[in-house]
Amino acid sequence: MYIVGGCNSQSEEKEGYYAAELRYKDKSRFIGRNIDNTTSNRVVIEGLIDIIKILKEPCIINVYSAGTYGYKSMYNKRGQYRETIKGVNNDLLSILQKLLIENNHILLDNRSNKHTKRLKEAYMRFKIKQGGEIE
């Protein structure tokens, strides 16, 4: 999964978005959503949550993004899930962690800016449908 997000923190609505590309075998799917009252980190975490909800079977999820967006705080030093997540986005991280555990997914961080420009361009090319998914 390649994911990018952004937020206009200067606007009153704090308008944000995420765009992601899912790849599985020879298939590719774009998904994205606009989100108000958010931050750049929160939109990416919400994107991860949305994507995990559509996965149909347990997966090892390689996340390629410009940063970790705080999701490393779900793990202790031994790589095990924490019982209590602390931090700014602990509400969303708790939801993300619960989904990962319930669906037997593994999240792997692969920080990279390599695909960020391509994802931003793809996001701008596609019109967002009413349901929030990229056409």
PDB file of C-alpha atoms in Angstrom:
ATOM      1  CA  MET A   1       0.000   0.000   0.000  1.00  0.00           C
ATOM      2  CA  TYR A   2       1.222   3.449  -0.930  1.00  0.00           C
ATOM      3  CA  ILE A   3      -0.397   6.264   1.043  1.00  0.00           C
ATOM      4  CA  VAL A   4      -0.093  10.029   1.206  1.00  0.00           C
ATOM      5  CA  GLY A   5      -2.106  12.620   3.082  1.00  0.00           C
ATOM      6  CA  GLY A   6      -2.257  16.312   3.567  1.00  0.00           C
ATOM      7  CA  CYS A   7      -4.132  19.008   5.421  1.00  0.00           C
ATOM      8  CA  ASN A   8      -4.710  22.724   5.006  1.00  0.00           C
ATOM      9  CA  SER A   9      -4.302  23.736   8.627  1.00  0.00           C
ATOM     10  CA  GLN A  10      -4.700  27.404   7.649  1.00  0.00           C
ATOM     11  CA  SER A  11      -8.369  26.947   6.719  1.00  0.00           C
ATOM     12  CA  GLU A  12     -11.143  27.101   9.298  1.00  0.00           C
ATOM     13  CA  GLU A  13     -12.312  23.607   8.373  1.00  0.00           C
ATOM     14  CA  LYS A  14      -8.778  22.149   8.497  1.00  0.00           C
ATOM     15  CA  GLU A  15      -9.554  20.295   5.278  1.00  0.00           C
ATOM     16  CA  GLY A  16      -7.503  17.178   4.723  1.00  0.00           C
ATOM     17  CA  TYR A  17      -7.323  14.233   2.358  1.00  0.00           C
ATOM     18  CA  TYR A  18      -5.601  10.947   1.897  1.00  0.00           C
ATOM     19  CA  ALA A  19      -4.905   9.025  -1.274  1.00  0.00           C
ATOM     20  CA  ALA A  20      -3.756   5.437  -1.345  1.00  0.00           C
ATOM     21  CA  GLU A  21      -2.941   2.790  -3.874  1.00  0.00           C
ATOM     22  CA  LEU A  22      -3.497  -0.818  -2.907  1.00  0.00           C
ATOM     23  CA  ARG A  23      -1.603  -3.479  -4.793  1.00  0.00           C
ATOM     24  CA  TYR A  24      -2.250  -7.179  -4.573  1.00  0.00           C
ATOM     25  CA  LYS A  25      -0.702  -9.580  -7.050  1.00  0.00           C
ATOM     26  CA  ASP A  26      -1.400  -7.988 -10.451  1.00  0.00           C
ATOM     27  CA  LYS A  27      -4.273  -5.744  -9.299  1.00  0.00           C
ATOM     28  CA  SER A  28      -4.194  -2.129  -8.245  1.00  0.00           C
ATOM     29  CA  ARG A  29      -6.917   0.027  -6.669  1.00  0.00           C
ATOM     30  CA  PHE A  30      -6.951   3.689  -5.698  1.00  0.00           C
ATOM     31  CA  ILE A  31      -8.900   4.903  -2.694  1.00  0.00           C
ATOM     32  CA  GLY A  32      -9.083   8.300  -1.069  1.00  0.00           C
ATOM     33  CA  ARG A  33     -11.247  10.559   0.998  1.00  0.00           C
ATOM     34  CA  ASN A  34     -11.608  14.191   2.032  1.00  0.00           C
ATOM     35  CA  ILE A  35     -11.782  14.741   5.802  1.00  0.00           C
ATOM     36  CA  ASP A  36     -12.547  17.963   7.703  1.00  0.00           C
ATOM     37  CA  ASN A  37     -11.270  19.028  11.135  1.00  0.00           C
ATOM     38  CA  THR A  38      -8.129  16.954  10.913  1.00  0.00           C
ATOM     39  CA  THR A  39      -4.337  17.011  10.682  1.00  0.00           C
ATOM     40  CA  SER A  40      -1.924  15.469   8.182  1.00  0.00           C
ATOM     41  CA  ASN A  41      -1.140  12.605  10.552  1.00  0.00           C
ATOM     42  CA  ARG A  42      -4.798  11.887  11.327  1.00  0.00           C
ATOM     43  CA  VAL A  43      -5.830  11.673   7.662  1.00  0.00           C
ATOM     44  CA  VAL A  44      -3.182   9.047   6.966  1.00  0.00           C
ATOM     45  CA  ILE A  45      -4.192   6.997  10.019  1.00  0.00           C
ATOM     46  CA  GLU A  46      -7.840   7.260   8.932  1.00  0.00           C
ATOM     47  CA  GLY A  47      -6.753   6.093   5.490  1.00  0.00           C
ATOM     48  CA  LEU A  48      -5.063   3.041   6.992  1.00  0.00           C
ATOM     49  CA  ILE A  49      -8.255   2.278   8.940  1.00  0.00           C
ATOM     50  CA  ASP A  50     -10.435   2.625   5.821  1.00  0.00           C
ATOM     51  CA  ILE A  51      -8.139   0.356   3.831  1.00  0.00           C
ATOM     52  CA  ILE A  52      -7.911  -2.328   6.498  1.00  0.00           C
ATOM     53  CA  LYS A  53     -11.715  -2.421   6.638  1.00  0.00           C
ATOM     54  CA  ILE A  54     -11.906  -3.423   2.959  1.00  0.00           C
ATOM     55  CA  LEU A  55      -9.306  -6.206   3.093  1.00  0.00           C
ATOM     56  CA  LYS A  56     -10.944  -9.606   2.733  1.00  0.00           C
ATOM     57  CA  GLU A  57      -8.299 -11.856   4.270  1.00  0.00           C
ATOM     58  CA  PRO A  58      -5.356 -11.615   6.688  1.00  0.00           C
ATOM     59  CA  CYS A  59      -2.509  -9.706   5.029  1.00  0.00           C
ATOM     60  CA  ILE A  60       1.001  -8.538   5.591  1.00  0.00           C
ATOM     61  CA  ILE A  61       0.528  -4.870   4.769  1.00  0.00           C
ATOM     62  CA  ASN A  62       3.617  -3.102   3.489  1.00  0.00           C
ATOM     63  CA  VAL A  63       2.968   0.606   4.040  1.00  0.00           C
ATOM     64  CA  TYR A  64       4.986   2.916   1.819  1.00  0.00           C
ATOM     65  CA  SER A  65       4.664   6.505   3.006  1.00  0.00           C
ATOM     66  CA  ALA A  66       6.713   9.571   3.847  1.00  0.00           C
ATOM     67  CA  GLY A  67       6.464   8.887   7.598  1.00  0.00           C
ATOM     68  CA  THR A  68       5.072   6.582  10.262  1.00  0.00           C
ATOM     69  CA  TYR A  69       2.361   9.036  11.358  1.00  0.00           C
ATOM     70  CA  GLY A  70       2.543   7.816  14.928  1.00  0.00           C
ATOM     71  CA  TYR A  71       1.473   4.230  14.324  1.00  0.00           C
ATOM     72  CA  LYS A  72       4.763   2.922  15.682  1.00  0.00           C
ATOM     73  CA  SER A  73       3.496   3.969  19.128  1.00  0.00           C
ATOM     74  CA  MET A  74       1.142   0.953  18.958  1.00  0.00           C
ATOM     75  CA  TYR A  75       4.161  -1.284  19.606  1.00  0.00           C
ATOM     76  CA  ASN A  76       6.520  -1.722  22.534  1.00  0.00           C
ATOM     77  CA  LYS A  77      10.288  -2.190  22.184  1.00  0.00           C
ATOM     78  CA  ARG A  78       9.819  -5.921  21.542  1.00  0.00           C
ATOM     79  CA  GLY A  79       7.457  -5.261  18.632  1.00  0.00           C
ATOM     80  CA  GLN A  80       4.377  -6.393  20.563  1.00  0.00           C
ATOM     81  CA  TYR A  81       1.151  -4.419  20.719  1.00  0.00           C
ATOM     82  CA  ARG A  82       0.817  -2.085  23.690  1.00  0.00           C
ATOM     83  CA  GLU A  83      -2.191  -2.532  25.953  1.00  0.00           C
ATOM     84  CA  THR A  84      -2.604   1.235  26.172  1.00  0.00           C
ATOM     85  CA  ILE A  85      -1.614   3.606  23.389  1.00  0.00           C
ATOM     86  CA  LYS A  86      -0.544   7.057  24.475  1.00  0.00           C
ATOM     87  CA  GLY A  87      -0.101  10.102  22.322  1.00  0.00           C
ATOM     88  CA  VAL A  88      -1.852  12.676  20.230  1.00  0.00           C
ATOM     89  CA  ASN A  89      -3.792  10.301  17.965  1.00  0.00           C
ATOM     90  CA  ASN A  90      -4.337   7.475  20.442  1.00  0.00           C
ATOM     91  CA  ASP A  91      -8.080   7.344  19.609  1.00  0.00           C
ATOM     92  CA  LEU A  92      -7.430   6.471  15.956  1.00  0.00           C
ATOM     93  CA  LEU A  93      -4.389   4.333  16.719  1.00  0.00           C
ATOM     94  CA  SER A  94      -6.500   2.238  19.129  1.00  0.00           C
ATOM     95  CA  ILE A  95      -9.036   1.620  16.338  1.00  0.00           C
ATOM     96  CA  LEU A  96      -6.242   0.752  13.907  1.00  0.00           C
ATOM     97  CA  GLN A  97      -4.634  -1.644  16.371  1.00  0.00           C
ATOM     98  CA  LYS A  98      -7.959  -3.340  17.120  1.00  0.00           C
ATOM     99  CA  LEU A  99      -8.614  -3.899  13.396  1.00  0.00           C
ATOM    100  CA  LEU A 100      -5.122  -5.299  12.851  1.00  0.00           C
ATOM    101  CA  ILE A 101      -5.511  -7.747  15.739  1.00  0.00           C
ATOM    102  CA  GLU A 102      -9.085  -8.813  14.928  1.00  0.00           C
ATOM    103  CA  ASN A 103      -8.262  -9.474  11.271  1.00  0.00           C
ATOM    104  CA  ASN A 104      -4.793 -10.984  11.783  1.00  0.00           C
ATOM    105  CA  HIS A 105      -3.044  -8.320   9.703  1.00  0.00           C
ATOM    106  CA  ILE A 106       0.589  -7.333  10.073  1.00  0.00           C
ATOM    107  CA  LEU A 107       1.608  -3.740   9.355  1.00  0.00           C
ATOM    108  CA  LEU A 108       5.143  -3.165   8.062  1.00  0.00           C
ATOM    109  CA  ASP A 109       6.601   0.321   7.749  1.00  0.00           C
ATOM    110  CA  ASN A 110       8.541   1.120   4.594  1.00  0.00           C
ATOM    111  CA  ARG A 111       9.179   4.839   4.784  1.00  0.00           C
ATOM    112  CA  SER A 112       9.789   6.300   1.354  1.00  0.00           C
ATOM    113  CA  ASN A 113       9.043   9.459  -0.584  1.00  0.00           C
ATOM    114  CA  LYS A 114       9.467   7.586  -3.860  1.00  0.00           C
ATOM    115  CA  HIS A 115       5.752   7.299  -4.637  1.00  0.00           C
ATOM    116  CA  THR A 116       4.492  10.423  -2.862  1.00  0.00           C
ATOM    117  CA  LYS A 117       4.527  12.661  -5.946  1.00  0.00           C
ATOM    118  CA  ARG A 118       2.840   9.992  -8.080  1.00  0.00           C
ATOM    119  CA  LEU A 119       0.098   9.483  -5.488  1.00  0.00           C
ATOM    120  CA  LYS A 120      -0.532  13.205  -5.131  1.00  0.00           C
ATOM    121  CA  GLU A 121      -0.810  13.513  -8.909  1.00  0.00           C
ATOM    122  CA  ALA A 122      -3.154  10.527  -9.077  1.00  0.00           C
ATOM    123  CA  TYR A 123      -5.279  12.020  -6.338  1.00  0.00           C
ATOM    124  CA  MET A 124      -5.585  15.302  -8.203  1.00  0.00           C
ATOM    125  CA  ARG A 125      -6.490  13.511 -11.476  1.00  0.00           C
ATOM    126  CA  PHE A 126      -9.347  11.561 -10.002  1.00  0.00           C
ATOM    127  CA  LYS A 127     -12.682  13.038  -9.069  1.00  0.00           C
ATOM    128  CA  ILE A 128     -13.889  12.094  -5.599  1.00  0.00           C
ATOM    129  CA  LYS A 129     -17.282  10.387  -5.735  1.00  0.00           C
ATOM    130  CA  GLN A 130     -19.989  11.147  -3.171  1.00  0.00           C
ATOM    131  CA  GLY A 131     -19.048   8.046  -1.153  1.00  0.00           C
ATOM    132  CA  GLY A 132     -15.497   9.283  -0.902  1.00  0.00           C
ATOM    133  CA  GLU A 133     -13.779   6.676  -3.043  1.00  0.00           C
ATOM    134  CA  ILE A 134     -11.642   7.688  -5.999  1.00  0.00           C
ATOM    135  CA  GLU A 135     -13.140   6.733  -9.355  1.00  0.00           C
TER     136      GLU A 135
END
